[in-house]
Short mmCIF file of C-alpha atoms in Angstrom, two decimals:
data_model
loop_
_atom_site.label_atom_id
_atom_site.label_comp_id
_atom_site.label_asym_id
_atom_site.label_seq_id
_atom_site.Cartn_x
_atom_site.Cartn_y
_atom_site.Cartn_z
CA UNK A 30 179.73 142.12 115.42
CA UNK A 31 179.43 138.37 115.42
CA UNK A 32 175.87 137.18 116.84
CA UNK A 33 176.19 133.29 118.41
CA UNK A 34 173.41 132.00 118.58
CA UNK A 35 172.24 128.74 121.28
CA UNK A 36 170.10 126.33 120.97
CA UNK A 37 168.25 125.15 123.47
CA UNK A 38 167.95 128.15 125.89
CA UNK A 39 167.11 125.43 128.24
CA UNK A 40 167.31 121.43 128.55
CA UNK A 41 166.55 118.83 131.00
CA UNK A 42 167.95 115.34 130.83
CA UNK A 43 168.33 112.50 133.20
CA UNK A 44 172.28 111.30 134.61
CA UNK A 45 173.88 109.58 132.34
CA UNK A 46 171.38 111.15 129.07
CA UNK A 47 173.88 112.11 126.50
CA UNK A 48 172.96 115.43 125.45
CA UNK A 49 173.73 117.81 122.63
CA UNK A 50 173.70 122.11 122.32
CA UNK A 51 174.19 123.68 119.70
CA UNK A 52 176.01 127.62 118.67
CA UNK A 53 175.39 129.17 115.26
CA UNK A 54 177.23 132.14 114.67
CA UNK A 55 176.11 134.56 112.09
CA UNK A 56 179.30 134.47 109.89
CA UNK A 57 182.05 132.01 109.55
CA UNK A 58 184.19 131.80 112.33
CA UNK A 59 186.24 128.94 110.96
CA UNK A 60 187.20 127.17 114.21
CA UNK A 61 187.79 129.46 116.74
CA UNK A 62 184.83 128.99 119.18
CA UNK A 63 185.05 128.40 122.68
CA UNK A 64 182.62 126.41 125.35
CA UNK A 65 182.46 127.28 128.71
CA UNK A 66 180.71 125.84 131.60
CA UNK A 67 179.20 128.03 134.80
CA UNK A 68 177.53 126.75 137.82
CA UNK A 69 175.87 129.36 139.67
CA UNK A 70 177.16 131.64 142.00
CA UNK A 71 180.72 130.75 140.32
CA UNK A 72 183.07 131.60 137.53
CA UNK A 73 182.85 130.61 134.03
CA UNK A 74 185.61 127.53 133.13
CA UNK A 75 186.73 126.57 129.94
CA UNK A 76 185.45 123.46 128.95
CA UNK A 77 187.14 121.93 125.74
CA UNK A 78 190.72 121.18 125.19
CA UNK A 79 191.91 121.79 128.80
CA UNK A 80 193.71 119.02 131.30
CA UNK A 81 191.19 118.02 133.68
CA UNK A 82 188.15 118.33 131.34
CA UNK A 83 186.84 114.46 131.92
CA UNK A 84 186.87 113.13 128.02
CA UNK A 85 182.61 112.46 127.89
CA UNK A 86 183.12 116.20 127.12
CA UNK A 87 183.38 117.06 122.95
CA UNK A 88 182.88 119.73 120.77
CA UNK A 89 183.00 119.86 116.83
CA UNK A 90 182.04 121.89 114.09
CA UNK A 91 183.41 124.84 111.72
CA UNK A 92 182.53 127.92 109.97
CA UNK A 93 179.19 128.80 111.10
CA UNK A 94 177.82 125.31 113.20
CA UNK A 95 179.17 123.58 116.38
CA UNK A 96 177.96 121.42 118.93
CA UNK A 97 179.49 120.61 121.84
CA UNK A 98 178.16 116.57 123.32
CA UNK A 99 177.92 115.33 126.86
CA UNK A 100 178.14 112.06 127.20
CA UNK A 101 176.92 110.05 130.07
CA UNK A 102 175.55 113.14 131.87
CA UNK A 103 177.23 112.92 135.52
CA UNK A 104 175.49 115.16 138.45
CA UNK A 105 178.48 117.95 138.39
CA UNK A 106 177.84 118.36 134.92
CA UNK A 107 173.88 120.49 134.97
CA UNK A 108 175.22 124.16 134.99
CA UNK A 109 174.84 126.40 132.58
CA UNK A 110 176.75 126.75 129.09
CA UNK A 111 178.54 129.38 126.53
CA UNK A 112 180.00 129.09 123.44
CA UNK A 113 182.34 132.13 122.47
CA UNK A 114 183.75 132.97 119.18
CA UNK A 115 187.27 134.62 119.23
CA UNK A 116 187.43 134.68 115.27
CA UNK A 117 187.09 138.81 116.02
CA UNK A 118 186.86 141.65 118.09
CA UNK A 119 184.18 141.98 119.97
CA UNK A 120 184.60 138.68 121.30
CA UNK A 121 180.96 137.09 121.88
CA UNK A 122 179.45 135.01 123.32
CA UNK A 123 176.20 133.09 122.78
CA UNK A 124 173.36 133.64 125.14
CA UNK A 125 173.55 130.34 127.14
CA UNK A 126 172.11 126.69 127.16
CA UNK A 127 171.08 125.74 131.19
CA UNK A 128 171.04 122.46 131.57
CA UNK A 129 168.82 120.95 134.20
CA UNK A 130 168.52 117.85 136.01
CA UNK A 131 164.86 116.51 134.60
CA UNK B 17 198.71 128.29 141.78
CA UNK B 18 197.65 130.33 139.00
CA UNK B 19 194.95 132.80 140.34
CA UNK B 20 193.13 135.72 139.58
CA UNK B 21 191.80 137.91 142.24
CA UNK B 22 189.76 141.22 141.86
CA UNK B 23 188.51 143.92 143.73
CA UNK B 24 187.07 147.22 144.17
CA UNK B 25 183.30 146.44 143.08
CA UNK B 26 180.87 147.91 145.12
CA UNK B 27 177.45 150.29 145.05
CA UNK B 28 178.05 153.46 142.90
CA UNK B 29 175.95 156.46 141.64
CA UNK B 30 174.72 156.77 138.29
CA UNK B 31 177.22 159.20 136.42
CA UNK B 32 179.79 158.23 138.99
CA UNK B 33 182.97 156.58 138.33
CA UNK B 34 184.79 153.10 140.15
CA UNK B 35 188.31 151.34 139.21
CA UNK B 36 188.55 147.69 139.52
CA UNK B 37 191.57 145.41 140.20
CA UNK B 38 192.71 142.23 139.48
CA UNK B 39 195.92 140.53 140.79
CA UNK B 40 197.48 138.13 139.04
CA UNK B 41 199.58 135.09 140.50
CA UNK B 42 201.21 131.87 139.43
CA UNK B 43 201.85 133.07 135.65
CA UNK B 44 204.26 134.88 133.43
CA UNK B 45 201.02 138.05 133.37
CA UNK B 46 203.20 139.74 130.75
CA UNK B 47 203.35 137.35 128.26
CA UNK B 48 199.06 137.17 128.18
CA UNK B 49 196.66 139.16 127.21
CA UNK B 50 194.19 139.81 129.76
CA UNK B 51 189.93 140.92 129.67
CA UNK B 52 187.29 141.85 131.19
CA UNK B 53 184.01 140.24 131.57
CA UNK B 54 180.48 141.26 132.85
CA UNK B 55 177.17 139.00 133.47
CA UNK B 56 174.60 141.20 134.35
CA UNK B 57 171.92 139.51 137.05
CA UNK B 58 170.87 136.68 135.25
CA UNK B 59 171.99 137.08 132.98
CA UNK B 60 174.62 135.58 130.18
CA UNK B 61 178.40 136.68 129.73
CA UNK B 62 179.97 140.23 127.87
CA UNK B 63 183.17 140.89 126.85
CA UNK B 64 183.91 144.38 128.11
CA UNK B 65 187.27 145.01 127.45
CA UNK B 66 190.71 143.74 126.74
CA UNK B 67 194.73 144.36 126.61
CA UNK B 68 197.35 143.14 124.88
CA UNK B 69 200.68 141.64 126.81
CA UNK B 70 203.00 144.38 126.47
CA UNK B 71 200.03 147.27 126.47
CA UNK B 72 200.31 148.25 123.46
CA UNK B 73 196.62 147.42 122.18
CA UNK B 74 193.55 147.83 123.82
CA UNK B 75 190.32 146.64 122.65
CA UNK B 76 186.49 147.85 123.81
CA UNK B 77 182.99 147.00 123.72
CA UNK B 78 180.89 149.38 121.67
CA UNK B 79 178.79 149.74 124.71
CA UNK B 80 181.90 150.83 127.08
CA UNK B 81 184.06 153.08 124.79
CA UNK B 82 184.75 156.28 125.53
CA UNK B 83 183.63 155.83 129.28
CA UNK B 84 186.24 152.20 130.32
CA UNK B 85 189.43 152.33 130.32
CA UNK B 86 192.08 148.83 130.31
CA UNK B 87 195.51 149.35 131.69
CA UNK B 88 197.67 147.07 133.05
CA UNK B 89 200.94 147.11 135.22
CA UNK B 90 203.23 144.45 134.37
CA UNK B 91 205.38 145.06 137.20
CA UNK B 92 202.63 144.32 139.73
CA UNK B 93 201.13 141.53 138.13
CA UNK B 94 197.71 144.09 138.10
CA UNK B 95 194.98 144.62 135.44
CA UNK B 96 192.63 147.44 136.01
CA UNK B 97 189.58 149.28 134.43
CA UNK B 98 188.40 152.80 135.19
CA UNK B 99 185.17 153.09 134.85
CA UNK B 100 183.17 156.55 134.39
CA UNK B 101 179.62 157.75 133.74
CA UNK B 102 178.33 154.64 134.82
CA UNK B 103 175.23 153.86 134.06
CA UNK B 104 172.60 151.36 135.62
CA UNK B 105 172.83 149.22 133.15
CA UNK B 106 176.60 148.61 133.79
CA UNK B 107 175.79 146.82 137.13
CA UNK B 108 177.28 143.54 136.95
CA UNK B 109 179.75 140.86 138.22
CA UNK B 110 182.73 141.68 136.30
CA UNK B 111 185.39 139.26 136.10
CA UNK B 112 188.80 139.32 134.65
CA UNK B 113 189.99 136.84 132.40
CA UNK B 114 193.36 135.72 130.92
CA UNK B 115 193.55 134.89 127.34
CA UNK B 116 196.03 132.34 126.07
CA UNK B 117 197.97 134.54 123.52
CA UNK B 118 200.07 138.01 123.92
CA UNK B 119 197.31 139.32 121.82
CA UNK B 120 193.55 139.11 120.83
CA UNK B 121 193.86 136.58 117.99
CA UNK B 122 191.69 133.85 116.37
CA UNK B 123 191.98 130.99 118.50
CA UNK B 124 192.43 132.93 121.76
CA UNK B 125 190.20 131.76 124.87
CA UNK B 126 190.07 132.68 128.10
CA UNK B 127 191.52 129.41 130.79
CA UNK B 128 191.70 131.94 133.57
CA UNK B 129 189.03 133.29 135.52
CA UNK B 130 189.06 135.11 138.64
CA UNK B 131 186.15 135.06 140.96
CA UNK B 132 184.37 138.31 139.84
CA UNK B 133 183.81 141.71 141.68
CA UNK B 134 180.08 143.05 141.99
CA UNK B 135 179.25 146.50 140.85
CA UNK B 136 176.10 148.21 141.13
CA UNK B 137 175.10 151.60 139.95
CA UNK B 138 171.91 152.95 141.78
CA UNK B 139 170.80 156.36 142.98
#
C-alpha cells in the first residue's frame, strides 16, 4: 500500500497568514493526489479543482511531493486537512494537517 | 441537488453483523463508482471499500475483506455494505462517497460525500 505522509500534524496561523502543508507519499503517484478539507462534526469536501473552491486555494506537486497553499487565511478556512492518493488501490489517505486559529 | 444520504449505523455486538445504506439523488448513480469511508473517533479518514458503476468490480481494504461486503442497486439509486464479525475496532462514522469515474482509476476523487452513519461495536 501507498503510505502519505503530512506534514505538520498541526499548525496555527493568524487570518489572512498564508500557509503551506505538505503530503509525501512513499512511491510515485505521478499526479493523482487529492486534498480535502473537514470541519468538525461534518463531512470531508474536496478541495482542489472543484467550482466553488475560492481561488486563494492551490495545490502542486508530482511523483512523490505536493503541497497544497492557502492564501490569505479567511476564518472558514481552520478545519482540518487530507491529501489522498488515487494512483492505486487501497486508496489512502494521509493522516491529517489541523489547522488552528493561533 | 446531488445528495448522498445513509443509514442504518447504530450500537452493535462484537462478532455481530449491521448493513448500511446510502441513497443517492440528483446524479446519473450508474455511471459512478461509489465508496465507502470510515474515521474512527478522532481520528483521520479510511477507505473501506468500493464498487465499480455497473458492479462488476469491487475493491476492499485489507482490514475489511472477507468480513464487508459492497453491492449496489442501480435501480434504486442505493449503495450498501454488509458488515459481519465486527469488531471494536470497526466503530466509526462511515460515509459513502462518489468517485468521479465508472471505475477506480488514477485520477479518481471523491466530490460527493454524504453525511456519515455512526457505528459502534461494544459488548
Amino acid at each position: 500500500d501507498i503510505q502519505m505522509t503530512q506534514s505538520p500534524s498541526s499548525l496555527s496561523a493568524s487570518v489572512g497568514d498564508r500557509v503551506t502543508i505538505t503530503c509525501r507519499a512513499s512511491q510515485s503517484i505521478r499526479n493523482y493526489l487529492n486534498w480535502y478539507q473537514q470541519k468538525a462534526g461534518t463531512a470531508p469536501k474536496l478541495l482542489i479543482l472543484q467550482s466553488g473552491v475560492p481561488s486563494r486555494f492551490s495545490g502542486s506537486g508530482s511523483g512523490t511531493d505536493f503541497t497544497l497553499t492557502i492564501r490569505s487565511l479567511q476564518p472558514e478556512d481552520f478545519a482540518t486537512y487530507y491529501c489522498q492518493q488515487t494512483y492505486s488501490i487501497p486508496y489512502t489517505f494521509g493522516q491529517g494537517t489541523k489547522l488552528e486559529i493561533k | 441537488e446531488v445528495q448522498l444520504l445513509e443509514s442504518g449505523g447504530g450500537l452493535v455486538q462484537p462478532g455481530g453483523s449491521l448493513r448500511l445504506s446510502c441513497t443517492a439523488s440528483g446524479f446519473t448513480f450508474s455511471k459512478f463508482a461509489m465508496s465507502w469511508v470510515r474515521q474512527a473517533p478522532g481520528k483521520g479518514l479510511e477507505w473501506v471499500s468500493a464498487v465499480s458503476g455497473n458492479s462488476g468490480s469491487t475493491y476492499y481494504a485489507d482490514s475489511v475483506k472477507g468480513r464487508f461486503t459492497v453491492s449496489r442497486d442501480n435501480s434504486k439509486n442505493t449503495l450498501s455494505l454488509q458488515m459481519d464479525s465486527l469488531r471494536a475496532d470497526d466503530s466509526a462514522v462511515y460515509y459513502c462517497a462518489k468517485s468521479i469515474v465508472v471505475v477506480l482509476a488514477g485520477g479518481d476523487s471523491f466530490d460527493i460525500w454524504g453525511q456519515g452513519t455512526t457505528v459502534t461495536v461494544s459488548s
